[in-house]
Short mmCIF file of C-alpha atoms and ligand atoms in Angstrom, two decimals:
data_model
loop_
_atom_site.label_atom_id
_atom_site.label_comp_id
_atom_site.label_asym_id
_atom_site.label_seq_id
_atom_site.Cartn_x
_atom_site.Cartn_y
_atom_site.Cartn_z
CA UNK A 1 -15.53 -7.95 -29.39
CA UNK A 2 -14.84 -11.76 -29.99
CA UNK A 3 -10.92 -10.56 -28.48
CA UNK A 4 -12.24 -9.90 -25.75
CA UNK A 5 -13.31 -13.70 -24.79
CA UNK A 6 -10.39 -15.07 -26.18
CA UNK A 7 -8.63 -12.58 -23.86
CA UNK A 8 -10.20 -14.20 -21.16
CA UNK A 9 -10.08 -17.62 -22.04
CA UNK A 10 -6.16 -16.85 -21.92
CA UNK A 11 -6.14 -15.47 -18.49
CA UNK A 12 -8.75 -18.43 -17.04
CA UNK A 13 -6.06 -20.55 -18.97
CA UNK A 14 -3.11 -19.60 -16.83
CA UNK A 15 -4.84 -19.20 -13.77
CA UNK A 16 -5.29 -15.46 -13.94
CA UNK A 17 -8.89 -14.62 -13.84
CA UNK A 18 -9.95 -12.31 -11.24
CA UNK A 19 -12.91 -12.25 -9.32
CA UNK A 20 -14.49 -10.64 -6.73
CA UNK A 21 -15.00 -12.35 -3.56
CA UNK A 22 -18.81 -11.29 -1.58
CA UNK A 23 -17.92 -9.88 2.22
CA UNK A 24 -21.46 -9.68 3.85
CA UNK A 25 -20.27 -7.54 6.59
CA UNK A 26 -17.94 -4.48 7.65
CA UNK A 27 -13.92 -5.68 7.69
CA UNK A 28 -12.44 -5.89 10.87
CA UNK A 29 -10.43 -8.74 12.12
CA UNK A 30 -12.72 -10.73 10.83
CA UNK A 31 -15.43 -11.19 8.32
CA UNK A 32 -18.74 -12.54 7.02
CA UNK A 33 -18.00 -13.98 3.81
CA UNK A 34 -19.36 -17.42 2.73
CA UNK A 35 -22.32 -17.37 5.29
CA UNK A 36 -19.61 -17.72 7.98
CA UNK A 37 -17.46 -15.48 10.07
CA UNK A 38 -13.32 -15.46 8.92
CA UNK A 39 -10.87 -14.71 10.10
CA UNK A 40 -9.34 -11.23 7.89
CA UNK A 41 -6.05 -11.73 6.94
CA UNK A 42 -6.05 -9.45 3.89
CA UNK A 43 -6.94 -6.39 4.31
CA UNK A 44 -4.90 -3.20 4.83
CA UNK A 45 -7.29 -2.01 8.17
CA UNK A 46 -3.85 -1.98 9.59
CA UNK A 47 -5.08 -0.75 13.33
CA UNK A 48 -8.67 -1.74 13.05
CA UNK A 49 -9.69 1.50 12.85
CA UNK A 50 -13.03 0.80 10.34
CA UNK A 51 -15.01 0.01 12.73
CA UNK A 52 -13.73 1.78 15.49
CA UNK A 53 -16.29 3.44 17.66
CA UNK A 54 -14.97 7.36 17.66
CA UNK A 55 -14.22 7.08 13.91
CA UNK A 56 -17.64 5.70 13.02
CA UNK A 57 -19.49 8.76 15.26
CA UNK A 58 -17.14 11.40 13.35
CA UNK A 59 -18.60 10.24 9.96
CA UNK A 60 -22.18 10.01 11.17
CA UNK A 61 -21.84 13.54 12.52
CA UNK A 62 -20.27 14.82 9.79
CA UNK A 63 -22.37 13.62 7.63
CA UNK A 64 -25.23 14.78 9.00
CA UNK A 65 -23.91 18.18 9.00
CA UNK A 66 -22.12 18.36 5.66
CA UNK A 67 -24.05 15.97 4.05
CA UNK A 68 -22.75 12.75 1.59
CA UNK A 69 -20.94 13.94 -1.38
CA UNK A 70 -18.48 17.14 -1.97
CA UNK A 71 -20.39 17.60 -5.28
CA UNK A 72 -17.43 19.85 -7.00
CA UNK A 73 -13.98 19.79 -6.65
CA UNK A 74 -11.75 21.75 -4.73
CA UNK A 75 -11.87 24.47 -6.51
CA UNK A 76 -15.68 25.03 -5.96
CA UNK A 77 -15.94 23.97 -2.73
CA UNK A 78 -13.39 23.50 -0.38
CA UNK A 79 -14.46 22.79 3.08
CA UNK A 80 -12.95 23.69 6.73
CA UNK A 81 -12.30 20.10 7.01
CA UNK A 82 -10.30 19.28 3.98
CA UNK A 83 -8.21 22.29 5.04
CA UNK A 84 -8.43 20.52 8.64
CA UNK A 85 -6.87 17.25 7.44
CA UNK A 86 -4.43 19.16 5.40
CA UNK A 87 -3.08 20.75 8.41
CA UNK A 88 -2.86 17.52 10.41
CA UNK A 89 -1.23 15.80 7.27
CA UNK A 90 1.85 18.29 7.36
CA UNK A 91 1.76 18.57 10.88
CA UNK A 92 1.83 14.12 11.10
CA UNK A 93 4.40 14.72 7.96
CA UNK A 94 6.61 17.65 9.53
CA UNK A 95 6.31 19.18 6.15
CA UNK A 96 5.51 23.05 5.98
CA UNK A 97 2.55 21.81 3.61
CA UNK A 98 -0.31 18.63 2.49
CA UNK A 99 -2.73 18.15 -0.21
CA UNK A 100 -5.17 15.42 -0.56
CA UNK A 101 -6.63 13.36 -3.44
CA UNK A 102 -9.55 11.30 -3.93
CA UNK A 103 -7.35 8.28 -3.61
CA UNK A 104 -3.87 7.11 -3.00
CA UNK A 105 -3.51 5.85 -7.01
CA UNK A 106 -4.71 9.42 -7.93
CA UNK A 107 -2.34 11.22 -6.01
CA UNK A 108 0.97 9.28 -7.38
CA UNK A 109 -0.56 9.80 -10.90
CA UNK A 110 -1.42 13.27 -10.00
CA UNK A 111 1.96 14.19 -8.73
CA UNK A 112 4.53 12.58 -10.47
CA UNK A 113 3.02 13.83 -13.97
CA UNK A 114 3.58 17.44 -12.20
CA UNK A 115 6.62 17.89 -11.43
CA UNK A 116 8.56 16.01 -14.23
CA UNK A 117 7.69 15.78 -17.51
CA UNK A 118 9.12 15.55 -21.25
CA UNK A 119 13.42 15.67 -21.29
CA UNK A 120 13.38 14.19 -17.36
CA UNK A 121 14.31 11.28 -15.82
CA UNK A 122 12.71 9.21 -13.76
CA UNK A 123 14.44 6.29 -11.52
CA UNK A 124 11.93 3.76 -9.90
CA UNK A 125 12.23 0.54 -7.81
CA UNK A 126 11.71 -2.27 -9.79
CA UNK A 127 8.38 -3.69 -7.81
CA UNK A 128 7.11 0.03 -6.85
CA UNK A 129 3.38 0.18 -6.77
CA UNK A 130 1.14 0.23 -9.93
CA UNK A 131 -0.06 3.44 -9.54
CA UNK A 132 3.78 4.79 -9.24
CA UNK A 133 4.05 3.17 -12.84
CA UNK A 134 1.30 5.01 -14.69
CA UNK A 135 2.42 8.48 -13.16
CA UNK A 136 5.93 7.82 -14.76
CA UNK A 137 3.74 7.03 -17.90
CA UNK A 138 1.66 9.84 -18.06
CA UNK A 139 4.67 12.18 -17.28
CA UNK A 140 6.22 11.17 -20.82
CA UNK A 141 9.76 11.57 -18.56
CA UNK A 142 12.15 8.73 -19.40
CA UNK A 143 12.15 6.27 -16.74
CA UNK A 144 15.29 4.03 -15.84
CA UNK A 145 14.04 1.00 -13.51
CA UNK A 146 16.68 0.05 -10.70
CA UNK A 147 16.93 -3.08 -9.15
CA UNK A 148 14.61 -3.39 -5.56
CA UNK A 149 16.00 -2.10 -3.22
CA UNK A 150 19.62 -1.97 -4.67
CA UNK A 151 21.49 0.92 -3.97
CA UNK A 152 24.68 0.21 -5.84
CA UNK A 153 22.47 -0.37 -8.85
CA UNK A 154 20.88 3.39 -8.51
CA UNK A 155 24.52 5.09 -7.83
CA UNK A 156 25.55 3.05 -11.21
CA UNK A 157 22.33 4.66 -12.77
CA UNK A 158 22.57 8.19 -12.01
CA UNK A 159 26.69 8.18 -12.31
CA UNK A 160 25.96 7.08 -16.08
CA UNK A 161 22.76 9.88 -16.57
CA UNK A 162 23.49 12.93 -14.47
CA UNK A 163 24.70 14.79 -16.64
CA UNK A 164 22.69 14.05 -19.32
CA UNK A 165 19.14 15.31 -17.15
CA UNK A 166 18.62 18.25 -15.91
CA UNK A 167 15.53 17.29 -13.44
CA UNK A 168 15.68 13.66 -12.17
CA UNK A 169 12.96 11.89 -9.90
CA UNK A 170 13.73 9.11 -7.90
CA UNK A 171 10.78 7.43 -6.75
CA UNK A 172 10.39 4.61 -4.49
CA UNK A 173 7.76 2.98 -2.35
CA UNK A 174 9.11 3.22 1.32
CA UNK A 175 7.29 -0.59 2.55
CA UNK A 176 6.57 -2.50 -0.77
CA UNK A 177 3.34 -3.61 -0.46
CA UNK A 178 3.57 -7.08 -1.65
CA UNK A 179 6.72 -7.99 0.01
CA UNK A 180 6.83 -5.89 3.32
CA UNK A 181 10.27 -5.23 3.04
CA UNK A 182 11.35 -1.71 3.72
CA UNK A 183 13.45 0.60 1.46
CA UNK A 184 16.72 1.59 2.27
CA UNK A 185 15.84 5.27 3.07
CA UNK A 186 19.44 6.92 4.35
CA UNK A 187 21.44 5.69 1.61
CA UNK A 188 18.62 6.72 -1.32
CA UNK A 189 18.99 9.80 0.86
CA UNK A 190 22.59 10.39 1.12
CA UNK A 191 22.63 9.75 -3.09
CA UNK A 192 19.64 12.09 -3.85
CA UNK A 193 21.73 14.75 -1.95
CA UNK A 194 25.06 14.10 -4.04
CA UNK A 195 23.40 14.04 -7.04
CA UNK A 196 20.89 17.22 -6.07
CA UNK A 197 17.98 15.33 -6.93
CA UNK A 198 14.23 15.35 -6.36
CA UNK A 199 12.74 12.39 -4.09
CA UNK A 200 9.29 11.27 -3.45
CA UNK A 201 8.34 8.13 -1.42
CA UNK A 202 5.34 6.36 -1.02
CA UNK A 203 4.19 5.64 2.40
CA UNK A 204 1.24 3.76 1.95
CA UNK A 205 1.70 1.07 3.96
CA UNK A 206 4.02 2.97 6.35
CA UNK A 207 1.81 5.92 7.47
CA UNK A 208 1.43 5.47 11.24
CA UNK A 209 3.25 2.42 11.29
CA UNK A 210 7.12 3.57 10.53
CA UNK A 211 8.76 7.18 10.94
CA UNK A 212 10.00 8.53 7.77
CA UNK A 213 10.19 11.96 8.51
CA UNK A 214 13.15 12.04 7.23
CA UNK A 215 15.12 15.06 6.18
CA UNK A 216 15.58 15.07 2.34
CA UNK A 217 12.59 13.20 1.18
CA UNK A 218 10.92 16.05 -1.13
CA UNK A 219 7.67 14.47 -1.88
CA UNK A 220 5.85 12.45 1.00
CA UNK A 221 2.81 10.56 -0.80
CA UNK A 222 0.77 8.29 1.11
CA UNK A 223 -3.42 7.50 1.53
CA UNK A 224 -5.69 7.76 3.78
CA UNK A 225 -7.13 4.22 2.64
CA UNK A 226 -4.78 1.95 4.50
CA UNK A 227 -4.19 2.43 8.52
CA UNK A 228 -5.87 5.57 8.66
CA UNK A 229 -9.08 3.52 7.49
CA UNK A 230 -10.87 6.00 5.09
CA UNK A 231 -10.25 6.68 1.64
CA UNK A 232 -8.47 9.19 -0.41
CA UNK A 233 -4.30 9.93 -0.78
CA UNK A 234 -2.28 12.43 0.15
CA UNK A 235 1.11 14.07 -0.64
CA UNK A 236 3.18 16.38 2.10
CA UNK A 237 6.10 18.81 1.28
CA UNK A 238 7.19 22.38 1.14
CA UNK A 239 4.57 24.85 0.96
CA UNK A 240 5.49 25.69 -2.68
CA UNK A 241 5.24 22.01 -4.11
CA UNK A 242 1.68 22.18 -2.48
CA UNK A 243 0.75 25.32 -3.89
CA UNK A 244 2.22 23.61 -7.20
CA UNK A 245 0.15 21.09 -7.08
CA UNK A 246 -2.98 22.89 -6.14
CA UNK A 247 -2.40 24.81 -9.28
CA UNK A 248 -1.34 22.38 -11.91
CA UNK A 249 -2.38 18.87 -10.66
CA UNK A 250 -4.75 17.66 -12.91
CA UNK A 251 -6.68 15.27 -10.23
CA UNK A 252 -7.07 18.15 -8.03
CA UNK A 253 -8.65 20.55 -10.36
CA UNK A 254 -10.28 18.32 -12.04
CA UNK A 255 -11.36 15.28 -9.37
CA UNK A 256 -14.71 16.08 -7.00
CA UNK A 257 -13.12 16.87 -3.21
CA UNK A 258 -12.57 14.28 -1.11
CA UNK A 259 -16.01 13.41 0.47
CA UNK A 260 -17.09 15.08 3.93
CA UNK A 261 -17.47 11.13 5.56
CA UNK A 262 -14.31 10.34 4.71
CA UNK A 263 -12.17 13.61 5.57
CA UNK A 264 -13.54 13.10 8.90
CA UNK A 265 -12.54 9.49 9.10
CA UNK A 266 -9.21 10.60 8.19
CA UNK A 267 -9.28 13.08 10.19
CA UNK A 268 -10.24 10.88 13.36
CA UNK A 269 -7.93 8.11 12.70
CA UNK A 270 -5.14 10.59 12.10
CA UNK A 271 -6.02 11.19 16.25
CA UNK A 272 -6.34 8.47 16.93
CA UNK A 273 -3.02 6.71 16.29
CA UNK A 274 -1.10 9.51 17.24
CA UNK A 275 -2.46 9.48 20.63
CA UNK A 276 -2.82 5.76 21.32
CA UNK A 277 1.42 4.40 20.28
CA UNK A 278 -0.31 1.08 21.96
CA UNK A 279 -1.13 0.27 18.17
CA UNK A 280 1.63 0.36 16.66
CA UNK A 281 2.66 -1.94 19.10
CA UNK A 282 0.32 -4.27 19.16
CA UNK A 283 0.67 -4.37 15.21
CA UNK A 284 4.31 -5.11 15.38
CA UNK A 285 4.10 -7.41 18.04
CA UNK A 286 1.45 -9.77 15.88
CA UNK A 287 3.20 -9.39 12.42
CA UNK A 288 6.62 -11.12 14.20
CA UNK A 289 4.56 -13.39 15.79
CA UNK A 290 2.53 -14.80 13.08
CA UNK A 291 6.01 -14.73 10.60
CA UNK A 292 7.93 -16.26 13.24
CA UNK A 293 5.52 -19.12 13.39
CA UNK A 294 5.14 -19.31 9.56
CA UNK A 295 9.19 -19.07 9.19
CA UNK A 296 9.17 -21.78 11.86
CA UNK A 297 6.90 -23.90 9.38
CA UNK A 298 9.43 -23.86 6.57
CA UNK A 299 7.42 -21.48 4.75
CA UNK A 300 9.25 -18.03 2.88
CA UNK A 301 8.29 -14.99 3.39
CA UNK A 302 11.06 -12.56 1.69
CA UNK A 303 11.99 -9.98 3.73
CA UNK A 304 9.31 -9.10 4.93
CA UNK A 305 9.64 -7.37 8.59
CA UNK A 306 6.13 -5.60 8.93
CA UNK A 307 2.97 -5.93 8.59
CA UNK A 308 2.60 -7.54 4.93
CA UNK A 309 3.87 -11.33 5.07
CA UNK A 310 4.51 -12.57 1.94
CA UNK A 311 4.11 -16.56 1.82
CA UNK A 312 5.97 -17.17 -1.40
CA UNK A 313 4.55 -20.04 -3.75
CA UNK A 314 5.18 -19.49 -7.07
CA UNK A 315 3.03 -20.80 -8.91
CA UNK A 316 -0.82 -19.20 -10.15
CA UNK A 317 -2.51 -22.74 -9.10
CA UNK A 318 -1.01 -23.95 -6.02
CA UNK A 319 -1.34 -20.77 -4.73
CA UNK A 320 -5.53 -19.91 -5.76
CA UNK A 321 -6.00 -23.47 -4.20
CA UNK A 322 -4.06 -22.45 -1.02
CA UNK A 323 -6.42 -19.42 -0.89
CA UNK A 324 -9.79 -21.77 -1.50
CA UNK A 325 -8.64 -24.67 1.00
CA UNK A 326 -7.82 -21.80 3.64
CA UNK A 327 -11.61 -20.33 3.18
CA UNK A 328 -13.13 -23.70 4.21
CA UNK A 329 -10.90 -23.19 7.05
CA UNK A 330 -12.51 -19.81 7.82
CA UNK A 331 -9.62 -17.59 6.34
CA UNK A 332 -9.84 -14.90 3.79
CA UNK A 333 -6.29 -14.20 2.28
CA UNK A 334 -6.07 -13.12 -1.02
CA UNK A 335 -3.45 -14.42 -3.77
CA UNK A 336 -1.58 -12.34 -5.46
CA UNK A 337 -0.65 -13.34 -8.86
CA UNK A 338 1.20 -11.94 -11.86
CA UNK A 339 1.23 -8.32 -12.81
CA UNK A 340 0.84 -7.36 -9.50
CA UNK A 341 3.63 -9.71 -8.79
CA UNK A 342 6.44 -10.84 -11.30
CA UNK A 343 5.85 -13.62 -12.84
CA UNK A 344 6.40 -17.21 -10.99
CA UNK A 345 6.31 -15.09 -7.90
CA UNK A 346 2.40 -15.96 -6.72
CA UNK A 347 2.17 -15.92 -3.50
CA UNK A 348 -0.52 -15.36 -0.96
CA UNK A 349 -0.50 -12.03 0.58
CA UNK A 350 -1.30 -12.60 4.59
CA UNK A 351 -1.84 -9.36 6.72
CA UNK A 352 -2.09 -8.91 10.49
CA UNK A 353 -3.91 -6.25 11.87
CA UNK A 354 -3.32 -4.67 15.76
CA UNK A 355 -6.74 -6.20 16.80
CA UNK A 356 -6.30 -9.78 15.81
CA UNK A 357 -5.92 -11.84 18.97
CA UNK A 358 -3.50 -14.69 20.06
CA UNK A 359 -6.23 -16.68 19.42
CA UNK A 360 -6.98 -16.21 16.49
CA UNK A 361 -3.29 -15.98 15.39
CA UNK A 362 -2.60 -19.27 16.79
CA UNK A 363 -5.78 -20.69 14.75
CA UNK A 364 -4.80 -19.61 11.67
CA UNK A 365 -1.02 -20.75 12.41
CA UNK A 366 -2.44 -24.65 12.56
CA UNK A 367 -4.62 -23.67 9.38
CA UNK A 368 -1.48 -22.84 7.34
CA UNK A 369 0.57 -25.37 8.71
CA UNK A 370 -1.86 -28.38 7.56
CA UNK A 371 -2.73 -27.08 4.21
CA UNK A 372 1.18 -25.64 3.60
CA UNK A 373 1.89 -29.78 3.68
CA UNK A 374 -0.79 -30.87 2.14
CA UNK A 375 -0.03 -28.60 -0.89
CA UNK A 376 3.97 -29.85 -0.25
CA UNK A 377 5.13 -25.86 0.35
CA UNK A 378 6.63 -26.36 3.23
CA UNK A 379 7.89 -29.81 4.79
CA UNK A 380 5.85 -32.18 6.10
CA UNK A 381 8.62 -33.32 9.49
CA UNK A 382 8.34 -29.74 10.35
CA UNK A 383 6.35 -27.74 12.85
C1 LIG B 1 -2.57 1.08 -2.05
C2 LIG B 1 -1.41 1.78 -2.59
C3 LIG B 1 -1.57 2.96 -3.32
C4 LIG B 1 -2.91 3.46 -3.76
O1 LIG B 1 -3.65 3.96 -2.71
P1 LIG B 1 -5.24 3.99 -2.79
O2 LIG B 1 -5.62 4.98 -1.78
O3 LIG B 1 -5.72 2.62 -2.51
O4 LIG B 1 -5.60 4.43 -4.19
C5 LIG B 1 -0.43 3.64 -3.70
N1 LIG B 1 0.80 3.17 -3.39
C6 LIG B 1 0.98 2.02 -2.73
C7 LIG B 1 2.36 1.56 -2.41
C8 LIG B 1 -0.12 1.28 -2.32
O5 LIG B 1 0.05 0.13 -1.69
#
């Protein structure tokens, strides 16, 4: 197993090692983590909805009634609520249909490897997800990688392979969730129908936060692990892709149910944010004002326009050393570093959440400003 160090010794080489940081207390807006409270600005708790009140009383109930685990998979024992949240998925979705999965990763895996397979073709964003990635691996299709977010690129794609597949997949996330830019939707669209194709988008980071009901997606995939603050994934459609997947998709049939705690979370959340738009709102309203400031800086963030603010460094150092000076500051962001990011793209992935206060905005606004100098990212004349 001596590979196995040397491995390692490669990654703490090139500043890749991973390790997990201790949080000492639930994640809201902010968290203990050091002995001290910080300030959360990495989490995907998009509406603070973890520790809200209703949400927490709906899993203590439910548990106490259904008890902790779903000990068998669907199959075995399905309960009222899973068919509950199923129903509120399509209904949230439009779709005639939803299924869920124990987790947003096991639901792209699960789906994509269903419905193409040997002899197809798959097209895929260039930075889609991880989890998008392995189901186009374990579907043995082909898969043809455009460029993100480039629409000419896919038209050049399928022109040259139509005719040579006779099922092709296009698959994109619909907010990329280390860049929070935002996919170009109608024109994917308007392609998938000229080409009679099948399309599935991820809307992990987009469920409750952007519409995209949109006529002509085929597959809606997102998870309940993100805004709606539980765990688990789901995918939306037509009633026959659901009844598909029920039947052939190997993480349903062979994955333990989703757990009673967190179908009611989902469940509750799902309620929740379609009842109270204020959210949304106040989500949007903090993301532009935190990039604003940060553009303001001289600092890049992509194209980012939601939630997810990419502050774009490039290098595996700087960047870890951004996220340690910020923690003495009382700031937990996380950076992101090659694979999940192409290479001499680090950058530190900030989040905003609806809860987060001007306050606290504004404090972690000076906080970037004096370390984004003092690491020479951004200007030092500039404010
Ligand atoms: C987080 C994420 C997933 C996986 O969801 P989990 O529920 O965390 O497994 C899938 N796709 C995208 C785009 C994601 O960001």
């Amino acid at each position: 197993m001596k590979w196995i160090i040397k491995e390692l010794n490669n990654l703490k080489k090139n500043n890749l090692f991973r390790r997990f940081r201790i949080i000492e207390s639930a994640c809201s807006s902010t968290v203990k983590y050091n002995n001290k409270t910080c300030l959360m600005l990495a989490s995907n708790n998009y509406f603070g909805l973890n520790t809200h009140p209703k949400v927490i009383s709906a899993v203590q109930k439910t548990v106490a009634k259904y008890g902790s685990g779903n000990v068998a998979s669907r199959l075995i024992v399905n309960l009222d609520l899973h068919n509950k949240l199923e129903k509120e998925l399509a209904h949230y979705k439009q779709c005639e249909s939803a299924i869920v999965y124990s987790s947003g990763y096991a639901a792209n895996v699960g789906v994509i490897s269903c419905v193409v397979g040997k002899g197809d073709l798959i097209l895929s964003d260039s930075i889609n997800h991880a989890s998008i990635i392995d189901g186009c691996r374990l579907s043995k299709a082909d898969v043809l990688v455009y460029r993100h977010c480039d629409v000419n690129d896919l038209s050049n794609k399928l022109k040259e392979n139509r005719s040579k597949y006779k099922k092709i997949l296009i698959v994109t996330d619909s907010v990329f969730s280390m860049d929070g830019d935002i996919a170009p939707l109608n024109q994917i669209i308007e392609l998938k129908k000229k080409f009679n194709l099948i399309l599935m988008v991820d809307d992990a980071h987009a469920t409750g936060i952007i519409d995209t009901n949109f006529e002509g997606i085929d597959i809606h995939m997102g998870t309940l692990s993100k805004a709606l603050a539980s765990q688990g994934g789901y995918v939306a459609g037509s009633k026959p892709l659901i009844d598909f997947l029920r039947n052939k998709s190997r993480p349903v049939i062979y994955s333990t149910g989703l757990s009673p705690a967190d179908t009611a979370a989902a469940i509750t959340s799902l309620k929740i944010i379609k009842r109270n738009k204020k959210l949304k709102t106040k989500l949007l309203e903090n993301a532009d004002y935190l990039r604003k400031g940060l553009k303001r800086m001289g600092f890049k963030v992509g194209n980012s326009e939601l939630q997810i603010i990419p502050l774009m460094i490039g290098s595996n150092n700087k960047t870890m050393k951004f996220q340690r000076l910020l923690e003495k500051e009382g700031i937990f962001v996380t950076g992101i570093r090659p694979p999940t990011v192409p290479v001499r793209t680090a950058r530190l992935r900030v989040v905003v959440i609806a809860t987060h206060t001007r306050k606290e905005l504004d404090k972690a606004l000076r906080s970037f400003n004096k370390i984004g100098t003092q690491l020479n990212i951004i200007p030092h004349d500039q404010k």
